[in-house]
GROMACS .gro file of C-alpha atoms in nm:
model
  480
    1MET     CA    1  -2.288  -1.237  -0.470
    2LEU     CA    2  -2.059  -1.006  -0.680
    3PHE     CA    3  -1.852  -0.936  -0.360
    4ILE     CA    4  -1.858  -1.320  -0.229
    5THR     CA    5  -1.746  -1.442  -0.489
    6ILE     CA    6  -1.395  -1.281  -0.510
    7VAL     CA    7  -1.323  -1.387  -0.091
    8ILE     CA    8  -1.466  -1.746  -0.192
    9SER     CA    9  -1.202  -1.725  -0.535
   10PHE     CA   10  -0.932  -1.586  -0.298
   11ILE     CA   11  -0.977  -1.885  -0.038
   12ILE     CA   12  -1.005  -2.148  -0.296
   13ALA     CA   13  -0.665  -1.942  -0.388
   14ALA     CA   14  -0.497  -2.006  -0.083
   15LEU     CA   15  -0.597  -2.392  -0.005
   16VAL     CA   16  -0.479  -2.485  -0.336
   17PRO     CA   17  -0.094  -2.514  -0.226
   18VAL     CA   18  -0.221  -2.671   0.063
   19LEU     CA   19  -0.427  -3.001  -0.119
   20PHE     CA   20  -0.182  -2.992  -0.419
   21LYS     CA   21   0.210  -2.945  -0.540
   22ASN     CA   22   0.152  -2.871  -0.838
   23ARG     CA   23   0.367  -2.564  -0.912
   24ARG     CA   24   0.130  -2.496  -1.269
   25THR     CA   25  -0.215  -2.548  -1.106
   26ILE     CA   26  -0.153  -2.355  -0.814
   27ALA     CA   27   0.020  -2.039  -0.936
   28SER     CA   28  -0.286  -2.069  -1.179
   29THR     CA   29  -0.522  -2.056  -0.977
   30SER     CA   30  -0.403  -1.789  -0.792
   31LEU     CA   31  -0.371  -1.585  -1.057
   32ALA     CA   32  -0.742  -1.697  -1.155
   33ALA     CA   33  -0.862  -1.550  -0.810
   34SER     CA   34  -0.692  -1.207  -0.880
   35PHE     CA   35  -0.919  -1.153  -1.238
   36VAL     CA   36  -1.207  -1.233  -1.057
   37SER     CA   37  -1.174  -1.005  -0.827
   38LEU     CA   38  -1.079  -0.758  -1.049
   39ALA     CA   39  -1.349  -0.828  -1.243
   40ALA     CA   40  -1.555  -0.823  -1.011
   41SER     CA   41  -1.468  -0.546  -0.845
   42VAL     CA   42  -1.516  -0.336  -1.172
   43LEU     CA   43  -1.824  -0.433  -1.170
   44ILE     CA   44  -1.912  -0.382  -0.821
   45ALA     CA   45  -1.739   0.024  -0.861
   46ARG     CA   46  -1.995   0.064  -1.152
   47ARG     CA   47  -2.306  -0.039  -0.923
   48VAL     CA   48  -2.151   0.166  -0.607
   49ALA     CA   49  -2.145   0.497  -0.880
   50ALA     CA   50  -2.406   0.432  -1.020
   51THR     CA   51  -2.666   0.346  -0.684
   52GLY     CA   52  -2.446   0.513  -0.469
   53SER     CA   53  -2.354   0.178  -0.191
   54TYR     CA   54  -2.403  -0.234  -0.283
   55SER     CA   55  -2.516  -0.450   0.047
   56PRO     CA   56  -2.378  -0.850   0.008
   57SER     CA   57  -2.465  -0.975   0.335
   58VAL     CA   58  -2.534  -0.788   0.660
   59LEU     CA   59  -2.138  -0.812   0.719
   60PHE     CA   60  -2.010  -0.595   0.416
   61THR     CA   61  -2.174  -0.240   0.321
   62ILE     CA   62  -1.915  -0.111   0.015
   63ASP     CA   63  -1.987   0.286  -0.043
   64ALA     CA   64  -1.800   0.544  -0.282
   65LEU     CA   65  -1.470   0.456  -0.104
   66ALA     CA   66  -1.408   0.074   0.050
   67ALA     CA   67  -1.550   0.050  -0.367
   68VAL     CA   68  -1.221   0.347  -0.471
   69VAL     CA   69  -1.020   0.052  -0.244
   70MET     CA   70  -1.162  -0.195  -0.337
   71LEU     CA   71  -1.025  -0.118  -0.739
   72VAL     CA   72  -0.702  -0.057  -0.624
   73VAL     CA   73  -0.613  -0.353  -0.449
   74SER     CA   74  -0.714  -0.564  -0.738
   75VAL     CA   75  -0.566  -0.401  -0.973
   76VAL     CA   76  -0.232  -0.467  -0.791
   77ALA     CA   77  -0.279  -0.824  -0.634
   78PHE     CA   78  -0.347  -0.870  -1.019
   79MET     CA   79  -0.073  -0.739  -1.151
   80THR     CA   80   0.148  -0.887  -0.875
   81ALA     CA   81  -0.031  -1.203  -0.913
   82VAL     CA   82   0.177  -1.227  -1.293
   83TYR     CA   83   0.472  -1.073  -1.172
   84SER     CA   84   0.511  -1.346  -0.876
   85VAL     CA   85   0.496  -1.614  -1.143
   86SER     CA   86   0.783  -1.528  -1.260
   87TYR     CA   87   0.930  -1.432  -1.008
   88PHE     CA   88   0.930  -1.759  -0.788
   89ASN     CA   89   1.043  -1.968  -1.030
   90LYS     CA   90   1.355  -1.797  -1.102
   91GLU     CA   91   1.417  -1.773  -0.718
   92MET     CA   92   1.320  -2.216  -0.740
   93SER     CA   93   1.515  -2.239  -1.037
   94LYS     CA   94   1.824  -2.085  -0.899
   95LYS     CA   95   1.746  -2.258  -0.586
   96ILE     CA   96   1.636  -1.968  -0.362
   97ILE     CA   97   1.405  -2.126  -0.249
   98GLY     CA   98   1.161  -2.449  -0.295
   99LEU     CA   99   0.921  -2.575  -0.354
  100SER     CA  100   0.706  -2.630   0.029
  101ARG     CA  101   0.817  -2.207  -0.006
  102VAL     CA  102   0.574  -2.141  -0.264
  103ARG     CA  103   0.320  -2.322  -0.165
  104GLN     CA  104   0.367  -2.155   0.143
  105TYR     CA  105   0.391  -1.779  -0.009
  106TYR     CA  106   0.038  -1.898  -0.262
  107ALA     CA  107  -0.183  -1.967   0.050
  108LEU     CA  108  -0.031  -1.690   0.300
  109VAL     CA  109  -0.067  -1.408  -0.025
  110ASN     CA  110  -0.482  -1.487  -0.142
  111LEU     CA  111  -0.555  -1.514   0.260
  112PHE     CA  112  -0.381  -1.149   0.361
  113VAL     CA  113  -0.551  -1.038  -0.015
  114ALA     CA  114  -0.898  -1.131   0.080
  115ALA     CA  115  -0.913  -1.014   0.447
  116MET     CA  116  -0.792  -0.661   0.257
  117PHE     CA  117  -1.079  -0.743   0.027
  118MET     CA  118  -1.303  -0.796   0.392
  119ALA     CA  119  -1.157  -0.481   0.599
  120ALA     CA  120  -1.198  -0.233   0.359
  121ALA     CA  121  -1.612  -0.349   0.268
  122ALA     CA  122  -1.657  -0.426   0.627
  123SER     CA  123  -1.992  -0.268   0.759
  124HIS     CA  124  -1.915  -0.234   1.168
  125PRO     CA  125  -1.594  -0.145   1.301
  126VAL     CA  126  -1.456  -0.443   1.483
  127THR     CA  127  -1.516  -0.665   1.127
  128ALA     CA  128  -1.266  -0.396   1.003
  129TRP     CA  129  -1.009  -0.442   1.289
  130ILE     CA  130  -1.037  -0.861   1.308
  131PHE     CA  131  -1.015  -0.813   0.917
  132LEU     CA  132  -0.753  -0.582   0.917
  133GLU     CA  133  -0.533  -0.828   1.202
  134ALA     CA  134  -0.584  -1.034   1.000
  135THR     CA  135  -0.334  -0.886   0.758
  136THR     CA  136  -0.157  -0.861   1.043
  137LEU     CA  137  -0.104  -1.277   1.118
  138SER     CA  138  -0.115  -1.443   0.735
  139THR     CA  139   0.178  -1.171   0.617
  140ALA     CA  140   0.442  -1.229   0.953
  141PHE     CA  141   0.547  -1.545   0.836
  142LEU     CA  142   0.578  -1.390   0.493
  143ILE     CA  143   0.852  -1.158   0.544
  144SER     CA  144   1.040  -1.476   0.730
  145PHE     CA  145   0.976  -1.630   0.448
  146TYR     CA  146   1.359  -1.660   0.323
  147ASN     CA  147   1.432  -1.774   0.629
  148ARG     CA  148   1.719  -1.594   0.750
  149ALA     CA  149   1.818  -1.453   1.091
  150SER     CA  150   1.692  -1.054   0.960
  151THR     CA  151   1.402  -1.198   0.852
  152ILE     CA  152   1.254  -1.386   1.093
  153GLU     CA  153   1.376  -1.041   1.291
  154ALA     CA  154   1.196  -0.801   1.103
  155ALA     CA  155   0.893  -1.015   1.088
  156TRP     CA  156   0.870  -1.050   1.507
  157LYS     CA  157   0.917  -0.609   1.493
  158TYR     CA  158   0.631  -0.558   1.219
  159LEU     CA  159   0.411  -0.845   1.402
  160ILE     CA  160   0.534  -0.620   1.699
  161ILE     CA  161   0.485  -0.302   1.626
  162ASN     CA  162   0.111  -0.281   1.453
  163ALA     CA  163  -0.016  -0.499   1.693
  164VAL     CA  164   0.046  -0.267   1.963
  165GLY     CA  165  -0.100  -0.012   1.646
  166LEU     CA  166  -0.407  -0.211   1.623
  167LEU     CA  167  -0.434  -0.258   1.960
  168LEU     CA  168  -0.449   0.094   2.058
  169ALA     CA  169  -0.715   0.078   1.763
  170PHE     CA  170  -0.986  -0.134   1.920
  171LEU     CA  171  -0.897   0.040   2.275
  172GLY     CA  172  -0.995   0.372   2.059
  173THR     CA  173  -1.298   0.204   1.882
  174LEU     CA  174  -1.420   0.136   2.210
  175LEU     CA  175  -1.439   0.482   2.275
  176TYR     CA  176  -1.677   0.541   1.962
  177PHE     CA  177  -1.889   0.290   2.168
  178THR     CA  178  -2.014   0.476   2.377
  179ALA     CA  179  -2.277   0.618   2.205
  180VAL     CA  180  -2.490   0.366   2.188
  181ASP     CA  181  -2.682   0.143   2.358
  182ALA     CA  182  -2.516  -0.195   2.504
  183GLY     CA  183  -2.781  -0.382   2.363
  184SER     CA  184  -2.750  -0.286   2.034
  185GLY     CA  185  -2.572  -0.496   1.860
  186PHE     CA  186  -2.292  -0.547   1.649
  187VAL     CA  187  -2.151  -0.141   1.591
  188SER     CA  188  -2.230  -0.002   1.216
  189TRP     CA  189  -2.055   0.167   1.081
  190GLN     CA  190  -2.411   0.451   1.035
  191ALA     CA  191  -2.493   0.377   1.403
  192LEU     CA  192  -2.148   0.560   1.545
  193LEU     CA  193  -2.251   0.828   1.240
  194ASP     CA  194  -2.598   0.831   1.425
  195ASN     CA  195  -2.570   0.868   1.756
  196VAL     CA  196  -2.268   1.012   1.786
  197ASN     CA  197  -2.360   1.365   1.965
  198HIS     CA  198  -2.429   1.151   2.153
  199LEU     CA  199  -2.028   1.148   2.247
  200SER     CA  200  -1.853   1.339   2.528
  201PRO     CA  201  -1.650   1.575   2.297
  202ASP     CA  202  -1.307   1.538   2.507
  203VAL     CA  203  -1.408   1.135   2.430
  204VAL     CA  204  -1.443   1.188   2.124
  205LYS     CA  205  -1.125   1.339   2.105
  206ILE     CA  206  -0.975   1.087   2.362
  207ALA     CA  207  -1.147   0.823   2.087
  208PHE     CA  208  -0.993   0.936   1.792
  209VAL     CA  209  -0.585   1.046   1.905
  210PHE     CA  210  -0.593   0.607   1.968
  211VAL     CA  211  -0.747   0.516   1.628
  212LEU     CA  212  -0.532   0.772   1.459
  213VAL     CA  213  -0.210   0.645   1.619
  214GLY     CA  214  -0.321   0.247   1.594
  215TYR     CA  215  -0.466   0.293   1.224
  216GLY     CA  216  -0.096   0.564   1.117
  217THR     CA  217   0.102   0.285   1.220
  218LYS     CA  218  -0.039   0.036   0.938
  219ILE     CA  219  -0.077   0.331   0.739
  220GLY     CA  220   0.340   0.358   0.850
  221LEU     CA  221   0.273   0.713   0.955
  222ALA     CA  222   0.625   0.826   1.153
  223PRO     CA  223   0.694   0.812   1.449
  224MET     CA  224   0.539   0.443   1.425
  225HIS     CA  225   0.623   0.433   1.109
  226THR     CA  226   0.936   0.162   1.199
  227TRP     CA  227   0.835  -0.087   1.138
  228LYS     CA  228   0.816  -0.045   0.776
  229PRO     CA  229   1.235  -0.030   0.608
  230ASP     CA  230   1.258  -0.373   0.801
  231THR     CA  231   0.998  -0.541   0.626
  232TYR     CA  232   1.006  -0.415   0.326
  233SER     CA  233   1.361  -0.453   0.247
  234LYS     CA  234   1.359  -0.837   0.423
  235SER     CA  235   1.034  -0.902   0.210
  236PRO     CA  236   1.024  -1.086  -0.113
  237ALA     CA  237   0.978  -0.811  -0.354
  238PRO     CA  238   0.572  -0.942  -0.441
  239LEU     CA  239   0.472  -0.874  -0.157
  240GLY     CA  240   0.645  -0.622  -0.089
  241ALA     CA  241   0.416  -0.444  -0.408
  242LEU     CA  242   0.188  -0.481  -0.216
  243LEU     CA  243   0.196  -0.418   0.151
  244SER     CA  244   0.317  -0.095   0.014
  245SER     CA  245   0.047  -0.058  -0.309
  246ALA     CA  246  -0.263  -0.248  -0.155
  247LEU     CA  247  -0.258  -0.260   0.190
  248MET     CA  248  -0.191   0.132   0.298
  249PRO     CA  249  -0.530   0.237   0.083
  250VAL     CA  250  -0.708   0.004   0.275
  251ALA     CA  251  -0.607   0.153   0.639
  252PHE     CA  252  -0.618   0.495   0.529
  253ALA     CA  253  -0.953   0.379   0.434
  254ILE     CA  254  -1.090   0.259   0.792
  255MET     CA  255  -0.877   0.542   0.965
  256LEU     CA  256  -1.095   0.815   0.743
  257ARG     CA  257  -1.421   0.645   0.877
  258PHE     CA  258  -1.380   0.773   1.246
  259LYS     CA  259  -1.281   1.079   1.107
  260ALA     CA  260  -1.526   1.152   0.929
  261ILE     CA  261  -1.727   1.095   1.291
  262THR     CA  262  -1.535   1.178   1.456
  263ASP     CA  263  -1.605   1.508   1.246
  264VAL     CA  264  -1.972   1.538   1.349
  265ALA     CA  265  -1.897   1.533   1.720
  266VAL     CA  266  -1.666   1.825   1.744
  267GLY     CA  267  -1.560   1.948   1.404
  268GLN     CA  268  -1.316   1.962   1.104
  269ALA     CA  269  -1.091   2.116   1.298
  270PHE     CA  270  -0.969   1.871   1.604
  271SER     CA  271  -0.923   1.614   1.320
  272GLN     CA  272  -0.747   1.796   1.017
  273ARG     CA  273  -0.511   1.932   1.343
  274LEU     CA  274  -0.371   1.658   1.388
  275LEU     CA  275  -0.344   1.472   1.041
  276ILE     CA  276  -0.156   1.758   0.920
  277VAL     CA  277   0.132   1.695   1.238
  278PHE     CA  278   0.130   1.314   1.115
  279GLY     CA  279   0.196   1.391   0.804
  280LEU     CA  280   0.431   1.717   0.804
  281LEU     CA  281   0.608   1.459   1.043
  282SER     CA  282   0.600   1.179   0.797
  283ILE     CA  283   0.736   1.396   0.558
  284LEU     CA  284   1.019   1.540   0.721
  285ILE     CA  285   1.185   1.231   0.832
  286ALA     CA  286   1.130   1.046   0.542
  287ALA     CA  287   1.326   1.337   0.315
  288PHE     CA  288   1.601   1.330   0.533
  289SER     CA  289   1.610   0.961   0.587
  290ILE     CA  290   1.574   0.907   0.219
  291LEU     CA  291   1.918   1.102   0.192
  292THR     CA  292   2.153   0.825   0.398
  293VAL     CA  293   1.968   0.527   0.267
  294LYS     CA  294   2.219   0.172   0.209
  295ASN     CA  295   1.938  -0.067   0.066
  296TYR     CA  296   1.676   0.004  -0.251
  297LYS     CA  297   1.421  -0.224  -0.094
  298ARG     CA  298   1.373   0.038   0.250
  299LEU     CA  299   1.374   0.328   0.014
  300LEU     CA  300   1.081   0.205  -0.130
  301ALA     CA  301   1.012   0.184   0.257
  302TYR     CA  302   1.116   0.556   0.340
  303SER     CA  303   0.902   0.671   0.011
  304SER     CA  304   0.581   0.517   0.070
  305ILE     CA  305   0.625   0.655   0.444
  306GLU     CA  306   0.684   1.039   0.280
  307HIS     CA  307   0.360   0.986   0.036
  308ALA     CA  308   0.134   0.898   0.325
  309GLY     CA  309   0.240   1.254   0.478
  310ILE     CA  310   0.092   1.353   0.203
  311MET     CA  311  -0.177   1.213   0.178
  312MET     CA  312  -0.240   1.302   0.525
  313LEU     CA  313  -0.163   1.676   0.431
  314GLY     CA  314  -0.443   1.645   0.244
  315PHE     CA  315  -0.742   1.536   0.418
  316GLY     CA  316  -0.546   1.814   0.664
  317PHE     CA  317  -0.580   2.126   0.444
  318GLY     CA  318  -0.934   2.061   0.307
  319GLY     CA  319  -1.147   2.205  -0.007
  320ILE     CA  320  -0.952   2.063  -0.324
  321GLY     CA  321  -0.680   1.844  -0.019
  322PRO     CA  322  -0.925   1.485  -0.015
  323PHE     CA  323  -0.980   1.560  -0.374
  324ALA     CA  324  -0.656   1.533  -0.504
  325ALA     CA  325  -0.532   1.358  -0.134
  326LEU     CA  326  -0.760   1.058  -0.285
  327LEU     CA  327  -0.626   1.065  -0.645
  328HIS     CA  328  -0.270   1.079  -0.534
  329MET     CA  329  -0.337   0.722  -0.326
  330ILE     CA  330  -0.432   0.590  -0.598
  331TYR     CA  331  -0.114   0.665  -0.844
  332HIS     CA  332   0.083   0.642  -0.599
  333SER     CA  333   0.025   0.242  -0.541
  334PHE     CA  334   0.029   0.190  -0.928
  335ILE     CA  335   0.384   0.355  -0.919
  336LYS     CA  336   0.510   0.237  -0.591
  337SER     CA  337   0.387  -0.123  -0.720
  338SER     CA  338   0.539  -0.081  -1.073
  339LEU     CA  339   0.877   0.016  -0.826
  340PHE     CA  340   0.854  -0.286  -0.678
  341PHE     CA  341   0.864  -0.506  -0.923
  342THR     CA  342   1.183  -0.387  -1.065
  343THR     CA  343   1.370  -0.396  -0.737
  344GLY     CA  344   1.286  -0.760  -0.771
  345ASN     CA  345   1.450  -0.818  -1.109
  346LEU     CA  346   1.680  -0.605  -0.978
  347LEU     CA  347   1.747  -0.874  -0.718
  348LEU     CA  348   1.742  -1.196  -0.928
  349LYS     CA  349   2.094  -1.041  -1.170
  350TYR     CA  350   2.235  -0.915  -0.878
  351HIS     CA  351   2.090  -1.104  -0.581
  352SER     CA  352   2.157  -0.808  -0.353
  353ALA     CA  353   1.978  -0.513  -0.201
  354HIS     CA  354   2.238  -0.285  -0.140
  355ILE     CA  355   2.269   0.012  -0.385
  356ASN     CA  356   2.613  -0.007  -0.363
  357LYS     CA  357   2.661  -0.382  -0.480
  358ILE     CA  358   2.438  -0.203  -0.771
  359ARG     CA  359   2.647  -0.077  -1.013
  360ALA     CA  360   2.618  -0.015  -1.456
  361ALA     CA  361   2.255  -0.153  -1.470
  362ILE     CA  362   2.176   0.002  -1.710
  363SER     CA  363   2.440  -0.167  -1.945
  364VAL     CA  364   2.278  -0.521  -1.761
  365LEU     CA  365   1.950  -0.485  -1.677
  366PRO     CA  366   1.873  -0.185  -1.970
  367ALA     CA  367   1.551  -0.260  -1.949
  368THR     CA  368   1.475  -0.315  -1.599
  369SER     CA  369   1.699   0.002  -1.540
  370ALA     CA  370   1.444   0.274  -1.728
  371LEU     CA  371   1.136   0.208  -1.582
  372PHE     CA  372   1.308   0.182  -1.221
  373PHE     CA  373   1.454   0.525  -1.330
  374VAL     CA  374   1.047   0.607  -1.458
  375GLY     CA  375   0.905   0.559  -1.208
  376LEU     CA  376   1.149   0.736  -0.958
  377PHE     CA  377   1.019   1.046  -1.164
  378ALA     CA  378   0.685   0.950  -1.159
  379ILE     CA  379   0.716   0.875  -0.796
  380THR     CA  380   0.880   1.221  -0.736
  381GLY     CA  381   0.669   1.444  -0.916
  382PHE     CA  382   0.764   1.446  -1.223
  383PRO     CA  383   0.541   1.574  -1.491
  384PRO     CA  384   0.271   1.413  -1.715
  385PHE     CA  385   0.262   1.188  -1.400
  386GLY     CA  386  -0.019   1.215  -1.211
  387ILE     CA  387   0.122   1.308  -0.863
  388PHE     CA  388   0.281   1.570  -1.006
  389LEU     CA  389  -0.117   1.762  -1.061
  390THR     CA  390  -0.184   1.595  -0.643
  391GLU     CA  391   0.125   1.692  -0.487
  392LEU     CA  392   0.023   2.043  -0.641
  393SER     CA  393  -0.350   2.138  -0.566
  394THR     CA  394  -0.293   1.949  -0.227
  395LEU     CA  395   0.032   2.199  -0.148
  396SER     CA  396  -0.203   2.459  -0.318
  397ALA     CA  397  -0.484   2.317  -0.071
  398GLY     CA  398  -0.283   2.470   0.212
  399THR     CA  399  -0.103   2.790   0.146
  400ALA     CA  400  -0.406   2.993   0.270
  401ALA     CA  401  -0.427   2.897   0.574
  402HIS     CA  402  -0.114   2.699   0.645
  403LYS     CA  403   0.150   2.862   0.486
  404VAL     CA  404   0.514   2.789   0.666
  405ILE     CA  405   0.387   2.417   0.704
  406VAL     CA  406   0.387   2.408   0.299
  407ALA     CA  407   0.697   2.567   0.266
  408VAL     CA  408   0.809   2.284   0.485
  409ALA     CA  409   0.646   2.008   0.318
  410LEU     CA  410   0.783   2.176  -0.038
  411PHE     CA  411   1.148   2.186   0.059
  412ALA     CA  412   1.158   1.811   0.214
  413ILE     CA  413   0.987   1.692  -0.100
  414ALA     CA  414   1.311   1.880  -0.232
  415VAL     CA  415   1.500   1.690  -0.088
  416VAL     CA  416   1.288   1.349  -0.129
  417PHE     CA  417   1.340   1.394  -0.527
  418ILE     CA  418   1.763   1.501  -0.535
  419GLY     CA  419   1.831   1.213  -0.220
  420PHE     CA  420   1.619   0.913  -0.460
  421PHE     CA  421   1.805   1.082  -0.727
  422ARG     CA  422   2.135   1.067  -0.654
  423GLN     CA  423   2.099   0.720  -0.501
  424ALA     CA  424   1.911   0.601  -0.802
  425SER     CA  425   2.190   0.757  -1.053
  426ARG     CA  426   2.457   0.558  -0.838
  427MET     CA  427   2.331   0.210  -0.955
  428ILE     CA  428   2.194   0.268  -1.284
  429PHE     CA  429   2.519   0.530  -1.415
  430SER     CA  430   2.747   0.419  -1.236
  431GLN     CA  431   3.073   0.247  -1.405
  432PRO     CA  432   3.081  -0.106  -1.473
  433PRO     CA  433   3.341  -0.324  -1.248
  434GLU     CA  434   3.672  -0.443  -1.351
  435LYS     CA  435   3.613  -0.772  -1.295
  436SER     CA  436   3.158  -0.848  -1.339
  437GLU     CA  437   3.026  -1.265  -1.392
  438LEU     CA  438   2.679  -1.037  -1.506
  439GLN     CA  439   2.573  -1.129  -1.812
  440PRO     CA  440   2.373  -0.838  -1.978
  441GLY     CA  441   1.998  -0.973  -2.033
  442GLU     CA  442   1.680  -0.917  -1.897
  443ASN     CA  443   1.585  -1.170  -1.644
  444ASN     CA  444   1.225  -1.256  -1.757
  445PRO     CA  445   1.133  -1.102  -2.016
  446TRP     CA  446   0.718  -1.180  -1.843
  447LEU     CA  447   0.864  -0.972  -1.514
  448LEU     CA  448   0.901  -0.683  -1.709
  449ILE     CA  449   0.442  -0.638  -1.876
  450PRO     CA  450   0.344  -0.555  -1.486
  451PRO     CA  451   0.570  -0.312  -1.419
  452ILE     CA  452   0.457  -0.115  -1.710
  453ALA     CA  453   0.122  -0.178  -1.737
  454MET     CA  454   0.140  -0.038  -1.370
  455LEU     CA  455   0.336   0.329  -1.578
  456VAL     CA  456   0.063   0.299  -1.883
  457ILE     CA  457  -0.234   0.280  -1.662
  458VAL     CA  458  -0.069   0.550  -1.447
  459LEU     CA  459  -0.002   0.766  -1.716
  460VAL     CA  460  -0.350   0.656  -1.932
  461ILE     CA  461  -0.610   0.762  -1.589
  462THR     CA  462  -0.378   1.087  -1.504
  463PHE     CA  463  -0.517   1.237  -1.903
  464TYR     CA  464  -0.853   1.032  -1.876
  465MET     CA  465  -1.051   0.888  -1.558
  466PRO     CA  466  -1.347   0.652  -1.614
  467PRO     CA  467  -1.632   0.820  -1.547
  468PHE     CA  468  -1.744   0.645  -1.307
  469VAL     CA  469  -1.448   0.634  -1.103
  470GLN     CA  470  -1.434   1.019  -1.077
  471THR     CA  471  -1.758   0.959  -0.994
  472LEU     CA  472  -1.646   0.753  -0.707
  473ILE     CA  473  -1.440   0.959  -0.628
  474HIS     CA  474  -1.634   1.280  -0.653
  475THR     CA  475  -1.882   1.085  -0.368
  476ALA     CA  476  -1.577   0.942  -0.148
  477VAL     CA  477  -1.420   1.279  -0.024
  478ALA     CA  478  -1.722   1.422  -0.067
  479ARG     CA  479  -1.830   1.163   0.307
  480TYR     CA  480  -1.525   1.179   0.414
   0.00000   0.00000   0.00000
């Protein structure tokens, strides 16, 4: 019943904006749904750590990997709900949006979060695909939230590229289904795993290529990444946090389930080679794109592409790599959401996402600038934050068999750090313009609480990971 409670709470939260027009009622309901999901996800995770799995119904089975992903989604969704209240209140006070837009946001974003939970916990590949497709449909209208030509273009680009990608993933899924008798009914992940030896190795390889490209599009791997920069730069800051920090782990989890099936059929070498190729390509493209980017939200998009590539390398290298990659996923989600919250504060103050128009941010928004700079060091792998350890572990996992790839990846990661630091320094420490109408001071103290909380969580779990989470990570890595 715990999982059903999560889904029902978000569906109710999605219906409230349609039925009511009171802004406080709508925001409070969304906050309540997010809190329920957070509490229930913790209880489910502890239960799965103790028993191995949790099956609330025939359609859903939560194993260790799903429990980890649900924890990440629930934390990010709750902090995003807290941040959204003050963020949209500020935009409404500035007449940027009206109440109808706020109602649209809360209705669609709660459907989006519910779909992510259901995709992560789905017992069957087809239902996982359906719920992941639902995330595309629910977020497309949010990307065009501000109803400008550029946002509508970004929404269409997101919709078309992801729809094509998921179509390829569906074709790959159908190829896997040839291992199971046509009369078997709804084919589960376990049924595929049990019958994968009935598949031709060549069919499995073709199917995994389709699945990797398809779900890799949703993850944002290069060269299927082209929707990410436009989407992140045009959508509201809270949505950007969810897309980069919550949706990516869900898509990763589905892809890893297919990888586990493929590894049983044809061995690990085939999938590992593909993951390494896509991972390295993503890191390289992100590294050299960051040097020339002119929009700080696009900066975060390319950072997400880079970190998706690092995770792919971890799962591709094997050894300690998968453990480091799963930890990396957790750290990245929390830090990246913090960065999106701080860029939202910058946007509210400067009314622009262009790097060249942000000057002397440290004197205008001192707390936000400090948080952004700390988040920058955290996301680029600077100690004491956990990403430093996971990147080091990931690269060390590949030194024995993939020295050249590790060297190239290390060079690209260094380029990312230089590019990120260069761009952020221009925004934060540059000289203020001679004449400026901006009044120094933070937009709202409540806009600082979510990014601070996310960074504090990362610091805490860097040095102390709760035992039940450790159990989940080790169990997930052993299976996937």
